[in-house]
mmCIF file of C-alpha atoms in Angstrom:
data_model
loop_
_atom_site.group_PDB
_atom_site.id
_atom_site.type_symbol
_atom_site.label_atom_id
_atom_site.label_comp_id
_atom_site.label_asym_id
_atom_site.label_seq_id
_atom_site.Cartn_x
_atom_site.Cartn_y
_atom_site.Cartn_z
ATOM 1 C CA SER A 1 -8.084 -52.743 49.050
ATOM 2 C CA ASP A 2 -4.818 -50.808 48.834
ATOM 3 C CA LEU A 3 -3.706 -53.109 46.052
ATOM 4 C CA LEU A 4 -6.681 -52.190 43.888
ATOM 5 C CA ARG A 5 -6.169 -48.500 44.359
ATOM 6 C CA ILE A 6 -2.868 -48.766 42.503
ATOM 7 C CA TYR A 7 -4.807 -49.646 39.368
ATOM 8 C CA MET A 8 -7.840 -47.482 38.927
ATOM 9 C CA ALA A 9 -9.713 -47.078 35.647
ATOM 10 C CA SER A 10 -7.401 -46.612 32.650
ATOM 11 C CA SER A 11 -6.995 -43.324 30.772
ATOM 12 C CA VAL A 12 -8.971 -44.708 27.841
ATOM 13 C CA ILE A 13 -11.886 -45.695 30.124
ATOM 14 C CA HIS A 14 -11.849 -42.176 31.613
ATOM 15 C CA MET A 15 -11.908 -40.616 28.145
ATOM 16 C CA CYS A 16 -14.757 -42.891 27.027
ATOM 17 C CA VAL A 17 -16.884 -41.780 29.992
ATOM 18 C CA ALA A 18 -16.132 -38.107 29.273
ATOM 19 C CA LYS A 19 -16.882 -38.491 25.564
ATOM 20 C CA LYS A 20 -20.160 -40.294 26.285
ATOM 21 C CA ILE A 21 -21.208 -37.485 28.638
ATOM 22 C CA ASN A 22 -20.307 -34.914 25.992
ATOM 23 C CA GLU A 23 -22.741 -36.500 23.543
ATOM 24 C CA THR A 24 -25.359 -34.722 25.653
ATOM 25 C CA LEU A 25 -23.420 -31.645 26.824
ATOM 26 C CA LYS A 26 -21.975 -30.928 23.353
ATOM 27 C CA ILE A 27 -18.977 -28.977 24.661
ATOM 28 C CA LYS A 28 -17.139 -27.631 21.606
ATOM 29 C CA ASP A 29 -13.621 -28.001 23.006
ATOM 30 C CA GLU A 30 -13.878 -31.750 23.541
ATOM 31 C CA ASN A 31 -10.086 -32.169 23.660
ATOM 32 C CA MET A 32 -9.929 -29.877 26.696
ATOM 33 C CA LEU A 33 -12.645 -31.986 28.345
ATOM 34 C CA LEU A 34 -10.703 -35.174 27.538
ATOM 35 C CA LEU A 35 -7.487 -33.663 28.902
ATOM 36 C CA GLY A 36 -9.263 -32.860 32.154
ATOM 37 C CA SER A 37 -10.622 -36.400 32.260
ATOM 38 C CA ILE A 38 -7.104 -37.866 32.513
ATOM 39 C CA ALA A 39 -5.368 -34.953 34.314
ATOM 40 C CA PRO A 40 -5.553 -36.272 37.905
ATOM 41 C CA ASP A 41 -3.342 -39.209 36.901
ATOM 42 C CA ILE A 42 -0.363 -36.945 36.247
ATOM 43 C CA SER A 43 0.598 -37.526 39.883
ATOM 44 C CA LYS A 44 1.856 -41.045 39.182
ATOM 45 C CA HIS A 45 4.026 -39.836 36.279
ATOM 46 C CA LEU A 46 5.637 -37.272 38.582
ATOM 47 C CA GLY A 47 6.272 -39.901 41.262
ATOM 48 C CA GLU A 48 3.780 -38.275 43.624
ATOM 49 C CA SER A 49 0.977 -39.798 45.650
ATOM 50 C CA LYS A 50 -2.623 -39.538 44.419
ATOM 51 C CA THR A 51 -3.778 -38.014 47.708
ATOM 52 C CA ARG A 52 -3.847 -34.399 46.496
ATOM 53 C CA SER A 53 -4.663 -34.906 42.819
ATOM 54 C CA HIS A 54 -7.553 -37.259 43.645
ATOM 55 C CA PHE A 55 -8.884 -35.321 46.650
ATOM 56 C CA PHE A 56 -8.590 -38.340 48.965
ATOM 57 C CA ASP A 57 -10.151 -38.111 52.412
ATOM 58 C CA ASP A 58 -8.551 -39.646 55.513
ATOM 59 C CA ASN A 59 -9.671 -43.115 54.389
ATOM 60 C CA GLU A 60 -8.168 -42.602 50.917
ATOM 61 C CA ASN A 61 -11.533 -42.355 49.216
ATOM 62 C CA VAL A 62 -12.239 -39.699 46.575
ATOM 63 C CA ASP A 63 -13.931 -36.750 48.299
ATOM 64 C CA MET A 64 -15.928 -35.100 45.530
ATOM 65 C CA ASN A 65 -17.519 -32.631 47.940
ATOM 66 C CA ARG A 66 -14.097 -31.195 48.754
ATOM 67 C CA PHE A 67 -13.418 -30.783 45.022
ATOM 68 C CA LEU A 68 -16.777 -29.063 44.530
ATOM 69 C CA GLU A 69 -16.314 -26.758 47.518
ATOM 70 C CA LYS A 70 -13.142 -25.490 45.898
ATOM 71 C CA TYR A 71 -13.882 -25.594 42.157
ATOM 72 C CA LYS A 72 -17.648 -25.711 41.676
ATOM 73 C CA ASN A 73 -17.648 -22.190 40.224
ATOM 74 C CA LYS A 74 -15.129 -23.311 37.567
ATOM 75 C CA LEU A 75 -17.081 -26.329 36.300
ATOM 76 C CA LYS A 76 -18.108 -24.446 33.169
ATOM 77 C CA HIS A 77 -14.471 -24.762 32.061
ATOM 78 C CA PRO A 78 -14.190 -28.010 30.032
ATOM 79 C CA PHE A 79 -10.912 -28.952 31.755
ATOM 80 C CA MET A 80 -12.391 -28.670 35.260
ATOM 81 C CA LEU A 81 -15.502 -30.551 34.192
ATOM 82 C CA GLY A 82 -13.296 -33.315 32.817
ATOM 83 C CA TYR A 83 -11.387 -33.382 36.106
ATOM 84 C CA TYR A 84 -14.654 -33.806 38.011
ATOM 85 C CA ILE A 85 -15.705 -36.612 35.640
ATOM 86 C CA HIS A 86 -12.387 -38.391 36.332
ATOM 87 C CA LEU A 87 -12.822 -38.227 40.109
ATOM 88 C CA TYR A 88 -16.422 -39.422 39.906
ATOM 89 C CA THR A 89 -15.472 -42.288 37.557
ATOM 90 C CA ASP A 90 -12.730 -43.461 39.944
ATOM 91 C CA TYR A 91 -15.220 -43.343 42.815
ATOM 92 C CA LEU A 92 -17.716 -45.513 40.896
ATOM 93 C CA TRP A 93 -14.953 -47.829 39.634
ATOM 94 C CA GLU A 94 -13.774 -48.643 43.129
ATOM 95 C CA LYS A 95 -17.160 -48.725 44.812
ATOM 96 C CA TYR A 96 -19.098 -50.786 42.280
ATOM 97 C CA PHE A 97 -16.882 -52.277 39.586
ATOM 98 C CA LEU A 98 -13.819 -53.570 41.402
ATOM 99 C CA SER A 99 -15.810 -54.845 44.354
ATOM 100 C CA ASP A 100 -17.464 -57.261 41.946
ATOM 101 C CA ILE A 101 -14.149 -58.524 40.539
ATOM 102 C CA VAL A 102 -12.164 -58.770 43.755
ATOM 103 C CA GLN A 103 -13.728 -60.736 46.563
ATOM 104 C CA ASN A 104 -12.208 -62.383 49.641
ATOM 105 C CA ASN A 105 -8.688 -61.395 48.554
ATOM 106 C CA ALA A 106 -9.083 -63.229 45.257
ATOM 107 C CA ILE A 107 -9.533 -61.954 41.700
ATOM 108 C CA LYS A 108 -12.413 -63.377 39.694
ATOM 109 C CA LEU A 109 -11.447 -64.123 36.093
ATOM 110 C CA LEU A 110 -13.729 -64.021 33.071
ATOM 111 C CA ASN A 111 -13.581 -67.830 32.811
ATOM 112 C CA GLY A 112 -14.986 -68.211 36.330
ATOM 113 C CA GLU A 113 -11.684 -69.110 37.984
ATOM 114 C CA THR A 114 -10.355 -67.159 40.946
ATOM 115 C CA VAL A 115 -6.697 -66.421 41.611
ATOM 116 C CA PRO A 116 -5.193 -65.258 44.912
ATOM 117 C CA GLN A 117 -4.708 -61.522 45.004
ATOM 118 C CA ASN A 118 -1.098 -60.386 45.075
ATOM 119 C CA LYS A 119 0.670 -57.412 43.597
ATOM 120 C CA GLU A 120 2.549 -59.187 40.798
ATOM 121 C CA THR A 121 -0.441 -61.261 39.634
ATOM 122 C CA TYR A 122 -2.747 -58.280 39.702
ATOM 123 C CA LYS A 123 -0.259 -56.116 37.809
ATOM 124 C CA LYS A 124 0.119 -58.734 35.060
ATOM 125 C CA LEU A 125 -3.632 -59.269 34.691
ATOM 126 C CA ILE A 126 -4.640 -55.653 34.796
ATOM 127 C CA TYR A 127 -2.039 -54.336 32.379
ATOM 128 C CA SER A 128 -2.778 -57.063 29.878
ATOM 129 C CA ASP A 129 -6.477 -56.245 30.203
ATOM 130 C CA TYR A 130 -5.968 -52.496 29.757
ATOM 131 C CA THR A 131 -3.842 -53.150 26.678
ATOM 132 C CA ASN A 132 -6.466 -55.442 25.232
ATOM 133 C CA LEU A 133 -9.347 -53.128 26.134
ATOM 134 C CA ASN A 134 -7.756 -49.966 24.751
ATOM 135 C CA VAL A 135 -7.870 -51.363 21.214
ATOM 136 C CA ILE A 136 -11.524 -52.354 21.573
ATOM 137 C CA LEU A 137 -12.658 -49.146 23.324
ATOM 138 C CA LEU A 138 -10.906 -46.798 20.891
ATOM 139 C CA ASP A 139 -12.952 -48.424 18.161
ATOM 140 C CA GLU A 140 -16.201 -48.790 20.122
ATOM 141 C CA TYR A 141 -16.283 -45.137 21.244
ATOM 142 C CA GLN A 142 -14.539 -43.644 18.185
ATOM 143 C CA LEU A 143 -12.143 -41.663 20.358
ATOM 144 C CA ASP A 144 -10.374 -38.764 18.685
ATOM 145 C CA LEU A 145 -6.686 -39.062 19.633
ATOM 146 C CA SER A 146 -5.572 -35.716 18.207
ATOM 147 C CA LEU A 147 -5.106 -34.632 21.832
ATOM 148 C CA PHE A 148 -1.953 -36.776 21.909
ATOM 149 C CA TYR A 149 -0.511 -35.874 18.529
ATOM 150 C CA ASN A 150 -1.109 -32.143 18.177
ATOM 151 C CA GLU A 151 0.862 -29.543 20.092
ATOM 152 C CA ALA A 152 0.118 -29.957 23.790
ATOM 153 C CA ILE A 153 -2.707 -27.742 24.993
ATOM 154 C CA VAL A 154 -2.337 -25.966 28.325
ATOM 155 C CA PRO A 155 -5.595 -25.088 30.065
ATOM 156 C CA ASP A 156 -5.920 -21.482 31.220
ATOM 157 C CA ILE A 157 -6.756 -22.660 34.701
ATOM 158 C CA GLU A 158 -4.881 -22.773 37.979
ATOM 159 C CA MET A 159 -5.007 -25.657 40.437
ATOM 160 C CA ASP A 160 -3.061 -26.315 43.615
ATOM 161 C CA GLU A 161 -3.396 -30.080 43.252
ATOM 162 C CA ILE A 162 -1.506 -30.657 39.986
ATOM 163 C CA PRO A 163 1.111 -28.760 37.952
ATOM 164 C CA VAL A 164 -1.052 -27.769 34.979
ATOM 165 C CA ASP A 165 2.007 -26.592 33.014
ATOM 166 C CA ARG A 166 3.456 -30.123 33.121
ATOM 167 C CA LEU A 167 0.459 -31.941 31.648
ATOM 168 C CA TYR A 168 2.487 -32.477 28.467
ATOM 169 C CA LYS A 169 4.297 -35.244 30.389
ATOM 170 C CA LEU A 170 1.005 -37.051 30.914
ATOM 171 C CA LEU A 171 0.064 -36.600 27.251
ATOM 172 C CA ASP A 172 3.427 -37.956 26.072
ATOM 173 C CA TYR A 173 3.253 -40.977 28.349
ATOM 174 C CA THR A 174 -0.397 -41.817 27.663
ATOM 175 C CA GLY A 175 0.048 -41.277 23.917
ATOM 176 C CA VAL A 176 2.868 -43.836 23.842
ATOM 177 C CA ILE A 177 0.792 -46.386 25.767
ATOM 178 C CA ILE A 178 -2.190 -45.970 23.443
ATOM 179 C CA ALA A 179 0.001 -46.134 20.327
ATOM 180 C CA ASN A 180 1.516 -49.422 21.515
ATOM 181 C CA THR A 181 -1.701 -51.176 22.483
ATOM 182 C CA LYS A 182 -2.507 -54.451 20.830
ATOM 183 C CA LYS A 183 -5.070 -57.163 21.194
ATOM 184 C CA GLU A 184 -4.102 -59.633 23.876
ATOM 185 C CA LYS A 185 -5.794 -62.234 26.010
ATOM 186 C CA ALA A 186 -8.502 -60.817 28.299
ATOM 187 C CA TYR A 187 -8.360 -61.969 31.923
ATOM 188 C CA THR A 188 -10.745 -59.941 34.058
ATOM 189 C CA PHE A 189 -12.072 -57.092 31.894
ATOM 190 C CA SER A 190 -13.900 -57.382 28.603
ATOM 191 C CA LEU A 191 -16.111 -55.099 26.548
ATOM 192 C CA GLU A 192 -19.070 -57.019 27.992
ATOM 193 C CA ASN A 193 -18.346 -55.882 31.543
ATOM 194 C CA ILE A 194 -16.581 -52.564 30.853
ATOM 195 C CA LYS A 195 -19.183 -51.117 28.470
ATOM 196 C CA PRO A 196 -22.011 -51.312 31.046
ATOM 197 C CA PHE A 197 -19.670 -49.606 33.539
ATOM 198 C CA ILE A 198 -18.934 -46.784 31.069
ATOM 199 C CA GLU A 199 -22.593 -46.356 30.089
ATOM 200 C CA THR A 200 -23.904 -46.445 33.676
ATOM 201 C CA SER A 201 -21.173 -44.119 34.965
ATOM 202 C CA SER A 202 -21.821 -41.648 32.141
ATOM 203 C CA HIS A 203 -25.527 -41.646 32.953
ATOM 204 C CA LEU A 204 -25.002 -41.115 36.716
ATOM 205 C CA ILE A 205 -22.310 -38.443 36.318
ATOM 206 C CA LEU A 206 -24.266 -36.581 33.627
ATOM 207 C CA ALA A 207 -27.270 -36.389 35.958
ATOM 208 C CA GLU A 208 -25.044 -34.913 38.700
ATOM 209 C CA ILE A 209 -23.497 -32.392 36.286
ATOM 210 C CA LEU A 210 -26.888 -31.223 35.010
ATOM 211 C CA GLU A 211 -28.079 -30.755 38.578
ATOM 212 C CA LEU A 212 -24.920 -28.837 39.549
ATOM 213 C CA VAL A 213 -25.235 -26.580 36.519
ATOM 214 C CA SER A 214 -28.940 -25.903 37.079
ATOM 215 C CA ASN A 215 -28.279 -25.080 40.739
ATOM 216 C CA SER A 216 -25.473 -22.683 39.838
ATOM 217 C CA ASP A 217 -27.738 -20.966 37.292
ATOM 218 C CA ALA A 218 -30.590 -20.644 39.750
#
């Protein structure tokens, strides 16, 4: 649904997936990996469409093959690996997670109720849920937020899809959101349904990364 695409996985969810994957990969510059894992979302803070930054195909689905055709040889760079993790997480979020919550143009709430799907309702529910979840996930996954408080890091990488030199805007915006999060009522997302998504996504994406790396080394 077009409505759902407006609200993909939150920055904190993306960072949790990347951090979980890095428990195995053990990339030293984890902040660069985390920056890559939220980088595609700079498009919305620049008032641009996600089409380029998220490698959408003609049906507005994430086309990971197109990303790999262009940047596979740069995946050893933590930023580019994080970028790939973001795209893959969004793909899994839409394909498996949201399809379970939104059915027949209605949103299924945690209490079993369903509410008709419309932009204003969805916006209210989802933002409240992200706010609520951020607090819980930051604690659950022990996320290091120094990325948002130290001097902005600029990856030594060039991409046509996003302005890498303007990532500080994304860091400023996301840092403010995270700093202002507080525990609120949960409507559709809870740790009980988000944690399995994060763990499963991390497992699937890690397997893909290890295969890509072994193929490139072969």
